Short mmCIF file of C-alpha atoms and ligand atoms in Angstrom, two decimals:
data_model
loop_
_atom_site.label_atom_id
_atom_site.label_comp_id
_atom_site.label_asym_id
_atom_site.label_seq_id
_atom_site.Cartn_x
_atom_site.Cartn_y
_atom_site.Cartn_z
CA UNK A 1 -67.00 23.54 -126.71
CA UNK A 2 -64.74 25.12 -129.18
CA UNK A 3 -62.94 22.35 -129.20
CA UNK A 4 -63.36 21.08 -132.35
CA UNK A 5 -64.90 16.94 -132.04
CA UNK A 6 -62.67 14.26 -133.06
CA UNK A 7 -65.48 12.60 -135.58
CA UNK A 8 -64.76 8.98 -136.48
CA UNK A 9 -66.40 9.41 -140.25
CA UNK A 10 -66.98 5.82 -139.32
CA UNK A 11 -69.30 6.41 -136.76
CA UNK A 12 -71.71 8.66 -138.26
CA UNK A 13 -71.84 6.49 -141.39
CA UNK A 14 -72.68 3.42 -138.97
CA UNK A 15 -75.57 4.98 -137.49
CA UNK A 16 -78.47 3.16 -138.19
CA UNK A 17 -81.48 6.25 -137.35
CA UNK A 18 -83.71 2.94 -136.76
CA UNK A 19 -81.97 1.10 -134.64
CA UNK A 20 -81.04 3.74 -132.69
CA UNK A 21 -84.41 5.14 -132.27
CA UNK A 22 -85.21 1.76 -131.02
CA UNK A 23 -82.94 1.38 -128.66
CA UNK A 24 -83.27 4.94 -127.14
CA UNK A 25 -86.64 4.65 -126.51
CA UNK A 26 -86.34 0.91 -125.12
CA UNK A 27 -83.90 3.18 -122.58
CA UNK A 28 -85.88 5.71 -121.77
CA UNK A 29 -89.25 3.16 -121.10
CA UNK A 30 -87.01 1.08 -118.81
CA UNK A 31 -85.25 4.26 -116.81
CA UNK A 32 -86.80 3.49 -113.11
CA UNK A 33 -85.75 6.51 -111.85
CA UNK A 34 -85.49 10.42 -112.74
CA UNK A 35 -81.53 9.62 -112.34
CA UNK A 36 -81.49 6.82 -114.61
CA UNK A 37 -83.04 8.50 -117.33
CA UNK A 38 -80.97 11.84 -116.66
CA UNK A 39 -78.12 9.27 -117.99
CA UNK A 40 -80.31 8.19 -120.61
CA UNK A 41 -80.64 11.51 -121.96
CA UNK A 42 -76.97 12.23 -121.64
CA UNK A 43 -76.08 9.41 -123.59
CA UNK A 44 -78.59 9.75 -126.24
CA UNK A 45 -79.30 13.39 -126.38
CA UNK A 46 -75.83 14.39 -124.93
CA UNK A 47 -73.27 16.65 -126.72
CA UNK A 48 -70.94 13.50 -127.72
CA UNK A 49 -74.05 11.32 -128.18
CA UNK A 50 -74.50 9.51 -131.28
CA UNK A 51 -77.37 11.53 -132.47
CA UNK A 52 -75.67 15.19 -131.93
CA UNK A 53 -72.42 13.73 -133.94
CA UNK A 54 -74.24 12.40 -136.69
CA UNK A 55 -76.72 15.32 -136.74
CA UNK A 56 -73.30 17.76 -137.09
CA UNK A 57 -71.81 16.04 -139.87
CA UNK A 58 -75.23 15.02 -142.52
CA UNK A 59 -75.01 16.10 -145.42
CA UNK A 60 -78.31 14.93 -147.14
CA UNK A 61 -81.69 16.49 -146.42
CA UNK A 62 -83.79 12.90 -145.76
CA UNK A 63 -81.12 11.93 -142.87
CA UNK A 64 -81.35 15.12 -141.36
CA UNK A 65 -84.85 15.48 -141.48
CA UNK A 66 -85.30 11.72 -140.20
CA UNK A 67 -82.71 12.47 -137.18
CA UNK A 68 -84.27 15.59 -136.08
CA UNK A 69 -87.71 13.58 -135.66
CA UNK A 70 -86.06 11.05 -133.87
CA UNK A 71 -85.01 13.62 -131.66
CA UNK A 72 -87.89 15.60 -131.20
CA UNK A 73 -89.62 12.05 -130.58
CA UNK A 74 -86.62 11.57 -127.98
CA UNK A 75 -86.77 14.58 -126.46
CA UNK A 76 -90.81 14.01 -125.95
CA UNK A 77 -90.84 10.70 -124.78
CA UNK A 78 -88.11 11.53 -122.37
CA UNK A 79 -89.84 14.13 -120.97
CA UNK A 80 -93.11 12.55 -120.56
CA UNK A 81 -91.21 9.37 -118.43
CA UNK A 82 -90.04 12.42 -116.88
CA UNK A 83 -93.26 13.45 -115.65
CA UNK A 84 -94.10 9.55 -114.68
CA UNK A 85 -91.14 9.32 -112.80
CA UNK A 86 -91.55 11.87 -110.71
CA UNK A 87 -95.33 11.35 -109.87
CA UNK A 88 -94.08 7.53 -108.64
CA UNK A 89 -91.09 9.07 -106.82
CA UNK A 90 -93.76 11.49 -105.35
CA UNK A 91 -96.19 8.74 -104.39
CA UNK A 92 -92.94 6.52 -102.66
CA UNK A 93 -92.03 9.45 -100.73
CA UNK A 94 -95.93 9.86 -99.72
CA UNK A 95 -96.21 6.72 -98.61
CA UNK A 96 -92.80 6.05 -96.90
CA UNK A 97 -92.57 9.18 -95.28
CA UNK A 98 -96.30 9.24 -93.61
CA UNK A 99 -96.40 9.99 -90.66
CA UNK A 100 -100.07 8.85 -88.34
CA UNK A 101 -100.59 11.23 -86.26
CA UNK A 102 -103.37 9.45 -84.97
CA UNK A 103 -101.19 6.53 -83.31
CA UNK A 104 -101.11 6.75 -79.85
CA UNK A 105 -97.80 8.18 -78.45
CA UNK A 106 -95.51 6.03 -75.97
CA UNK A 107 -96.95 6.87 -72.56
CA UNK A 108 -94.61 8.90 -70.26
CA UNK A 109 -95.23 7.78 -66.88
CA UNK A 110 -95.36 11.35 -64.69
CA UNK A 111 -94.49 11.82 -61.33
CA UNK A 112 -95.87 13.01 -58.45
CA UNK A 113 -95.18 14.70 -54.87
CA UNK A 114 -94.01 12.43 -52.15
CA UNK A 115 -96.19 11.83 -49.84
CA UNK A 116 -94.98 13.69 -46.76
CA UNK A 117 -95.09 16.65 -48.99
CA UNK A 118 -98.87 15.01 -49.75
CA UNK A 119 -99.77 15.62 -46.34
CA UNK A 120 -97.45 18.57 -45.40
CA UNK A 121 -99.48 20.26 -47.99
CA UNK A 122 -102.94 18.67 -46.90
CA UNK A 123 -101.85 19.76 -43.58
CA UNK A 124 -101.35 23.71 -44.75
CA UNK A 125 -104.44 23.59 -46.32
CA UNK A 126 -106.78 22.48 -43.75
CA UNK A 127 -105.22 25.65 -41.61
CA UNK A 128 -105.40 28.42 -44.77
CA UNK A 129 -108.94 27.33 -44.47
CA UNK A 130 -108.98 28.29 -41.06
CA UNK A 131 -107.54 31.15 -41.27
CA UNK A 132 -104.02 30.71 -40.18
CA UNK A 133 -100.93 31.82 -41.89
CA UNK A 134 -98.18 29.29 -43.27
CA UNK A 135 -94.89 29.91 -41.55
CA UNK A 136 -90.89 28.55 -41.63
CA UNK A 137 -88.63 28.06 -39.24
CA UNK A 138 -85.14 27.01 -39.09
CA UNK A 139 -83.46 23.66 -39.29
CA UNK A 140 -80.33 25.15 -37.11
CA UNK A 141 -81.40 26.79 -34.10
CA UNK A 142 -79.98 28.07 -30.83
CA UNK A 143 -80.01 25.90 -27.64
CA UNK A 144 -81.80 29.51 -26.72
CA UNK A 145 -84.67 28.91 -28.65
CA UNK A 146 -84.84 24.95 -29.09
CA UNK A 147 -84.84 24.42 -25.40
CA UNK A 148 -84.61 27.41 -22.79
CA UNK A 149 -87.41 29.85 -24.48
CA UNK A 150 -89.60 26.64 -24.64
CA UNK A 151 -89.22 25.67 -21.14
CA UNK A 152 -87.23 23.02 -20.95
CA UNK A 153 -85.57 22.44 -17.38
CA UNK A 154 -82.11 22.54 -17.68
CA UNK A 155 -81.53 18.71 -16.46
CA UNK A 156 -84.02 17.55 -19.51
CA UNK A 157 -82.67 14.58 -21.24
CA UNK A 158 -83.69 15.99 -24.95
CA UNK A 159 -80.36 18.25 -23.83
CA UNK A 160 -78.07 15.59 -23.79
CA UNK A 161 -75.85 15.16 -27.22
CA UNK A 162 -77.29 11.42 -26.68
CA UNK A 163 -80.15 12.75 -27.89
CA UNK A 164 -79.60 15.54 -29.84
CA UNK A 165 -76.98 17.18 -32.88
CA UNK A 166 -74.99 19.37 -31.43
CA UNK A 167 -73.43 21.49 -34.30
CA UNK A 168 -71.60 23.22 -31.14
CA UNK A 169 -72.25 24.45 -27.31
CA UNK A 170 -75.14 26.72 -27.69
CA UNK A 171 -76.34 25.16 -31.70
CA UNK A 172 -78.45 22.35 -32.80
CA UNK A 173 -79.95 20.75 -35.50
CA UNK A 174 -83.67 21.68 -34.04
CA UNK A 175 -85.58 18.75 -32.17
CA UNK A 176 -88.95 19.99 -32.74
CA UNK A 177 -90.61 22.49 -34.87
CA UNK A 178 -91.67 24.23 -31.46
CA UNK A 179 -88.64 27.09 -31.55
CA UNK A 180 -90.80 28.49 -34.85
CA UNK A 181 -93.24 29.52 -31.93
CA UNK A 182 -90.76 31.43 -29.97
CA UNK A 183 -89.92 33.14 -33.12
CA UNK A 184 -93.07 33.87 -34.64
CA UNK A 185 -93.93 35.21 -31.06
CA UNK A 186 -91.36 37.57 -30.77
CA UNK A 187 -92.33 39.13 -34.06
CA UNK A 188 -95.40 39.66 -34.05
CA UNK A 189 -98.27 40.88 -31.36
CA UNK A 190 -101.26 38.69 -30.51
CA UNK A 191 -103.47 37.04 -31.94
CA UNK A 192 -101.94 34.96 -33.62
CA UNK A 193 -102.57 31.97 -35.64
CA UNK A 194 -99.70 29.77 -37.25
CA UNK A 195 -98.84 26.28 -38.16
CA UNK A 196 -95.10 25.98 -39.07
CA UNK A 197 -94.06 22.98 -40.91
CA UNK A 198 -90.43 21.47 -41.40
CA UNK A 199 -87.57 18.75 -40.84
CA UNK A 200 -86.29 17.78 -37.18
CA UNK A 201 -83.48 15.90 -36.07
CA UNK A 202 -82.94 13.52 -33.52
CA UNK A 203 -80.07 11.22 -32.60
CA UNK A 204 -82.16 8.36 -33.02
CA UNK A 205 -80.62 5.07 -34.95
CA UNK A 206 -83.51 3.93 -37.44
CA UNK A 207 -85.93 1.51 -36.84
CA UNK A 208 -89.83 1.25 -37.69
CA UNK A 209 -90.53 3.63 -35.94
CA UNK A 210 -87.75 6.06 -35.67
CA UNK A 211 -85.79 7.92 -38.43
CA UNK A 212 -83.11 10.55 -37.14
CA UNK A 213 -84.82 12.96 -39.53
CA UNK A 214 -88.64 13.37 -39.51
CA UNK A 215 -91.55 15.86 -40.31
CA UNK A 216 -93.74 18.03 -38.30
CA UNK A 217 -96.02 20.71 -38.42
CA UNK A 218 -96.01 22.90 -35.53
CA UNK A 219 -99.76 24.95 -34.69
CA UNK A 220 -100.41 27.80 -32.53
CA UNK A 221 -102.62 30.04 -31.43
CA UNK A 222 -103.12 33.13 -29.14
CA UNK A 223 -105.60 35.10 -28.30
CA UNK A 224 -108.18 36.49 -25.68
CA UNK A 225 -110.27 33.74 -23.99
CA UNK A 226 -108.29 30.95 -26.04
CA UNK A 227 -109.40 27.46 -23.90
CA UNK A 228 -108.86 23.49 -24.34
CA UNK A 229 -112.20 23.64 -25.73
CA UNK A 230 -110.93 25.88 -28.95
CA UNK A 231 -108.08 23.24 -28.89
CA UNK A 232 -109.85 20.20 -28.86
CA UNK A 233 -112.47 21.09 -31.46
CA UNK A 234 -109.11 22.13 -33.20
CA UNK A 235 -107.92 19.13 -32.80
CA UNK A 236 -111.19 17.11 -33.99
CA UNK A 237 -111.47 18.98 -37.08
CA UNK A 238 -108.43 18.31 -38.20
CA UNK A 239 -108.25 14.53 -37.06
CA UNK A 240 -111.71 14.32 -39.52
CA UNK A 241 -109.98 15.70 -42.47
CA UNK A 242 -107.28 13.88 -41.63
CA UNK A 243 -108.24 10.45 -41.07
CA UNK A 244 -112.18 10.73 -42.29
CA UNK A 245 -114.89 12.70 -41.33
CA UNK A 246 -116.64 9.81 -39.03
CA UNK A 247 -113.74 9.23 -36.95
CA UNK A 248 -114.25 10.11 -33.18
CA UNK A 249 -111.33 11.98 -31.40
CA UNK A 250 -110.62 11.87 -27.70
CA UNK A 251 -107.59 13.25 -25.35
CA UNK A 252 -105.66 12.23 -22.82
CA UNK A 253 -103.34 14.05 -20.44
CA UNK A 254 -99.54 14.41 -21.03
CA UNK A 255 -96.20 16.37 -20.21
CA UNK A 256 -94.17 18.74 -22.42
CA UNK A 257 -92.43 21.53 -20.75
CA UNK A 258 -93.98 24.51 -22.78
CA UNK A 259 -97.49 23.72 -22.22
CA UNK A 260 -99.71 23.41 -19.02
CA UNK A 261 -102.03 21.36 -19.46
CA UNK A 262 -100.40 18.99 -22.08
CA UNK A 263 -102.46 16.78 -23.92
CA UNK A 264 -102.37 13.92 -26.50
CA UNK A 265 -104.63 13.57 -29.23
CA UNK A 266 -106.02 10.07 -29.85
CA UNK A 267 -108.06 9.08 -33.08
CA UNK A 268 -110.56 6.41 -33.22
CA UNK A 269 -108.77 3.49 -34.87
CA UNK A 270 -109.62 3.83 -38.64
CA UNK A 271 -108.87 0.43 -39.48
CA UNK A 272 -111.37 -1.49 -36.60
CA UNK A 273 -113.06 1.24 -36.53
CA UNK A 274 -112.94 0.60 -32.24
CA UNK A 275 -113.72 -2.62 -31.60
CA UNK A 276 -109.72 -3.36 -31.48
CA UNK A 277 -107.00 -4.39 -33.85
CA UNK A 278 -103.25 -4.95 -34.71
CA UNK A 279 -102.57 -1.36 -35.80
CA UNK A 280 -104.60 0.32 -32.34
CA UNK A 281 -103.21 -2.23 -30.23
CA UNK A 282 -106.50 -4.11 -29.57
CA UNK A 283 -107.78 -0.21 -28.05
CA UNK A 284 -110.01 1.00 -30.36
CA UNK A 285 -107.70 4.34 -30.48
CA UNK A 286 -104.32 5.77 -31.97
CA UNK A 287 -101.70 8.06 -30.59
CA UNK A 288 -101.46 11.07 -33.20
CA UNK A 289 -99.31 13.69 -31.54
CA UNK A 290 -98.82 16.20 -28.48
CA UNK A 291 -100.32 19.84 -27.78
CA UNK A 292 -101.63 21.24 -24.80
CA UNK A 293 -102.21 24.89 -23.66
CA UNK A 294 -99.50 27.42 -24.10
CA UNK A 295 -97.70 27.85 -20.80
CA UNK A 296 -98.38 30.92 -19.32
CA UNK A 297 -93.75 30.84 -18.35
CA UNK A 298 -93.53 30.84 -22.48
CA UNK A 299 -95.50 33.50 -22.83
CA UNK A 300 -93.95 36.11 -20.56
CA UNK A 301 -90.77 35.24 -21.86
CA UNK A 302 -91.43 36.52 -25.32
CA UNK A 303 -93.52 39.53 -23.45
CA UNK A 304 -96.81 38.73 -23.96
CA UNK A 305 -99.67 39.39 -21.12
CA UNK A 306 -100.03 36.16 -19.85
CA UNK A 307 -103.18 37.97 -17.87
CA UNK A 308 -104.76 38.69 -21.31
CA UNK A 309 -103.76 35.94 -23.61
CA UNK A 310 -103.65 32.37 -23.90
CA UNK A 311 -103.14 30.15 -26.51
CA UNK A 312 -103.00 26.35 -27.73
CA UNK A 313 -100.42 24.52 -29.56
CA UNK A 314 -99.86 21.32 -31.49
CA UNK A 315 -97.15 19.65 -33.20
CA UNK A 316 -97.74 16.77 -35.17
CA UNK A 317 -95.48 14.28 -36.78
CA UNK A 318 -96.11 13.84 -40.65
CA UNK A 319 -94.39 10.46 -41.28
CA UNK A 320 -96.62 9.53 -38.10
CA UNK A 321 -99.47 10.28 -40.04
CA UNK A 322 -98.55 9.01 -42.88
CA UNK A 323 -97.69 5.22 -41.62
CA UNK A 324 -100.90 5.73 -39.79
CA UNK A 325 -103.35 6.37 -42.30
CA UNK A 326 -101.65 3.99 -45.11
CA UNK A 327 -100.89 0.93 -42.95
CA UNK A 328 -97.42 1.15 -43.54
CA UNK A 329 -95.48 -0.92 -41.41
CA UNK A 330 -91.99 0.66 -41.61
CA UNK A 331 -91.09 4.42 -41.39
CA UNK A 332 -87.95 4.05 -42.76
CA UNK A 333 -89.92 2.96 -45.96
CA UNK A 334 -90.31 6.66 -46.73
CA UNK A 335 -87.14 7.27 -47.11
CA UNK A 336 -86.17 4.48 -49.44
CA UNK A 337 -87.91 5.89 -52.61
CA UNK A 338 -88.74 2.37 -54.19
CA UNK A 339 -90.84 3.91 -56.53
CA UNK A 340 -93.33 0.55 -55.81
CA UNK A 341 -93.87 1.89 -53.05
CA UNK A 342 -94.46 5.56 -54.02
CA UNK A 343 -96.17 5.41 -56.96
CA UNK A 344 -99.13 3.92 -54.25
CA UNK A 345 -99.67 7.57 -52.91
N1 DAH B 401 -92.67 19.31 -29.62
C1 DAH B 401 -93.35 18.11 -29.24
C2 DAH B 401 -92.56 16.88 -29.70
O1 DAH B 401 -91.75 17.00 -30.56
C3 DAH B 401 -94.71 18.08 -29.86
C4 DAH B 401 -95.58 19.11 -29.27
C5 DAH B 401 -96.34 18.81 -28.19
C6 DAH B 401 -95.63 20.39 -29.81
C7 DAH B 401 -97.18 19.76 -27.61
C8 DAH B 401 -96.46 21.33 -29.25
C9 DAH B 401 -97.21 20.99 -28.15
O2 DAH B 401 -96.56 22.58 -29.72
O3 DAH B 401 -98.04 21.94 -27.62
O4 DAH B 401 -92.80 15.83 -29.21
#
C-alpha cells in the first residue's frame, strides 16, 4: 500500500470513462456466478483497476466527477447481481440438494428365530401356562446321571461308545434331556413341575431322519395321586396346541428304563386327517415321542417317597415335531440354513 503505483501517464490519459463504463457493466450482467463477479469487481473496482488509477491521478473536476458516478453506478449494479446471484445459487442448491423424505426407503429384509427355537419356545409356553417352571440342564453329563440314576441296566446298548460320545470313562455328551430330571429332583422337594429343554447327542451318521445332534424338551411331574390319566390329558393338550386343536391323541405301550408303564404318544395324522397317507404310513396316526410314569426305582434313588409320590414324564423331540407338522421330508434340512428354506417358518 505505501508503495507508491508505477502510473503509466499513458494509461490514465487512455481511459475512455464511456467505454469503460460499458464494458464493466457488460461484465458484471454476464458474471454467472458470485465468483465470477468477485473477479469482476477486482478488476474493475480493484486497487490497480483502471478506474482507482485514473481516479488517483485527475486533475480536472468534470473527469472526476464523471468517474466517481461510474463508480458509484459500478459499485450498485455489482451489488444488486450480487443479490441475484445468490438467490439463483440459493434456488440450485434447493433444488439439487432436496432430499424426499416421502420416498419409500430400500426394504431391509429382517430375520427371524429358527424354527426349533419356534417351537422350543412354543413348547415353554404351552407349560408356563400350565404352571410349570422352565429349566436347563447340561450338555456334558456324568455316565452317573445320563444312565445309572435313570435306570438304565448296565448291559443297555445306549452305553456302548457305538452309540454314544464318550468325552471319557464316566462323561458324555448327554443322550437325552432325561438326566435334567435327576437333577432337578435332587434339588428340590415334591411337587414338582418342569419341562427342561436342550441339545442331545448321539453317535448317529445323518440321514432323514437322524442328525447326531437334535432337540428335546424333557417334562415332569410329581406329586400326590399323580396317574396316566394326568399324563395323558397332558399329553392331549399339548398334542392340540401342537398340531391343532381337532386332532385326536391316542397311546400305546412302550419301554424306557426310567418309567413303568412307558408309553408313546400318537397324534391323529394331520395331513389325512385318519383315513391314511404317505406321511402316517397309510395309519391314520403319528409317532410323537416317549413318556410313561416315573419309575417308582428313580424315585427312591433321588430320596423321594415312592409310597407318597408319583409322577409322569415326557421327552419330546423338537426337530421331530418340526418335520412333522411342516411336511418336511429331510431332518438334516434344519441344519443347512438355506435361507429358502427358513424364511418359510
Ligand atoms: N429319553 C427318551 C428318549 O430319548 C424319551 C423319553 C421317554 C423321556 C419317556 C421321558 C420319558 O422322560 O418318560 O428316547
Amino acid at each position: 500500500m505505501s508503495e507508491k503505483q508505477e502510473i503509466d501517464p499513458a494509461t490514465v490519459a487512455a481511459v475512455d470513462p464511456e467505454a469503460l463504463e460499458e464494458t464493466a457493466m457488460r461484465a458484471v450482467r454476464e458474471a454467472t456466478s458470485t465468483e465470477d463477479l468477485d473477479r469482476v469487481r477486482v478488476e474493475y473496482l480493484g486497487r490497480k483497476s483502471q478506474l482507482k488509477l485514473a481516479l488517483r491521478e485527475v486533475r480536472d473536476r468534470n473527469t472526476g466527477m464523471q468517474l466517481n458516478k461510474f463508480r458509484e453506478a459500478l459499485e450498485m449494479a455489482i451489488s444488486v447481481r450480487q443479490e441475484e446471484l445468490r438467490q439463483l445459487e440459493l434456488d440450485r442448491r434447493l433444488a439439487e440438494e432436496r432430499v424426499d423424505v416421502t420416498i419409500p426407503g430400500t426394504p431391509v429384509r429382517r430375520g427371524h428365530l429358527h424354527l426349533i427355537t419356534q417351537i422350543r419356545r412354543e413348547f415353554e409356553d404351552i407349560f408356563l401356562g400350565l404352571g410349570y417352571t422352565v429349566v436347563d440342564g447340561r450338555e456334558v453329563e456324568t455316565t452317573h446321571y445320563n444312565f445309572d440314576a435313570l435306570n438304565f441296566p448296565l448291559v443297555h446298548p445306549t452305553r456302548s461308545p457305538l452309540h454314544t460320545l464318550f468325552l471319557d470313562e464316566h462323561t458324555v455328551l448327554r443322550t437325552e434331556t432325561s438326566p435334567s430330571q435327576i437333577r432337578t429332583m435332587e434339588t428340590q422337594e415334591p411337587p414338582v413341575y418342569i419341562v427342561s429343554p436342550g441339545r442331545c447327542y448321539r453317535r448317529d451318521t445323518p440321514d432323514a431322519t437322524h442328525t447326531p445332534i437334535f432337540h428335546q424338551v424333557e417334562g415332569l411331574a410329581v406329586d400326590e395321586g399323580i396317574t396316566l390319566a394326568d399324563l395323558e390329558g397332558t399329553l392331549d393338550y399339548l398334542l392340540r396346541e401342537l398340531f391343532g386343536q381337532e386332532r385326536r391323541s391316542q397311546f400305546v405301550t412302550h419301554y424306557f428304563p426310567f418309567t413303568e408303564p412307558s408309553i408313546e404318544a400318537l397324534v391323529s395324522c394331520h395331513i389325512c386327517d385318519g383315513s391314511g397317507c404317505p406321511v402316517c404310513r397309510h395309519s391314520g396316526w403319528i409317532e410323537v415321542g416317549g413318556a410313561g410314569m416315573v419309575d417308582p426305582n428313580v424315585l427312591e434313588f433321588v430320596g423321594y417317597d415312592a409310597e407318597r409320590y408319583t409322577g409322569f414324564a415326557f421327552g419330546w423331540g423338537l426337530e421331530r415335531i418340526a418335520v412333522l407338522r411342516h411336511g418336511i421330508p429331510d431332518l438334516r434340512e434344519l441344519w443347512r440354513n438355506d435361507p429358502r428354506l427358513l424364511r418359510q417358518f
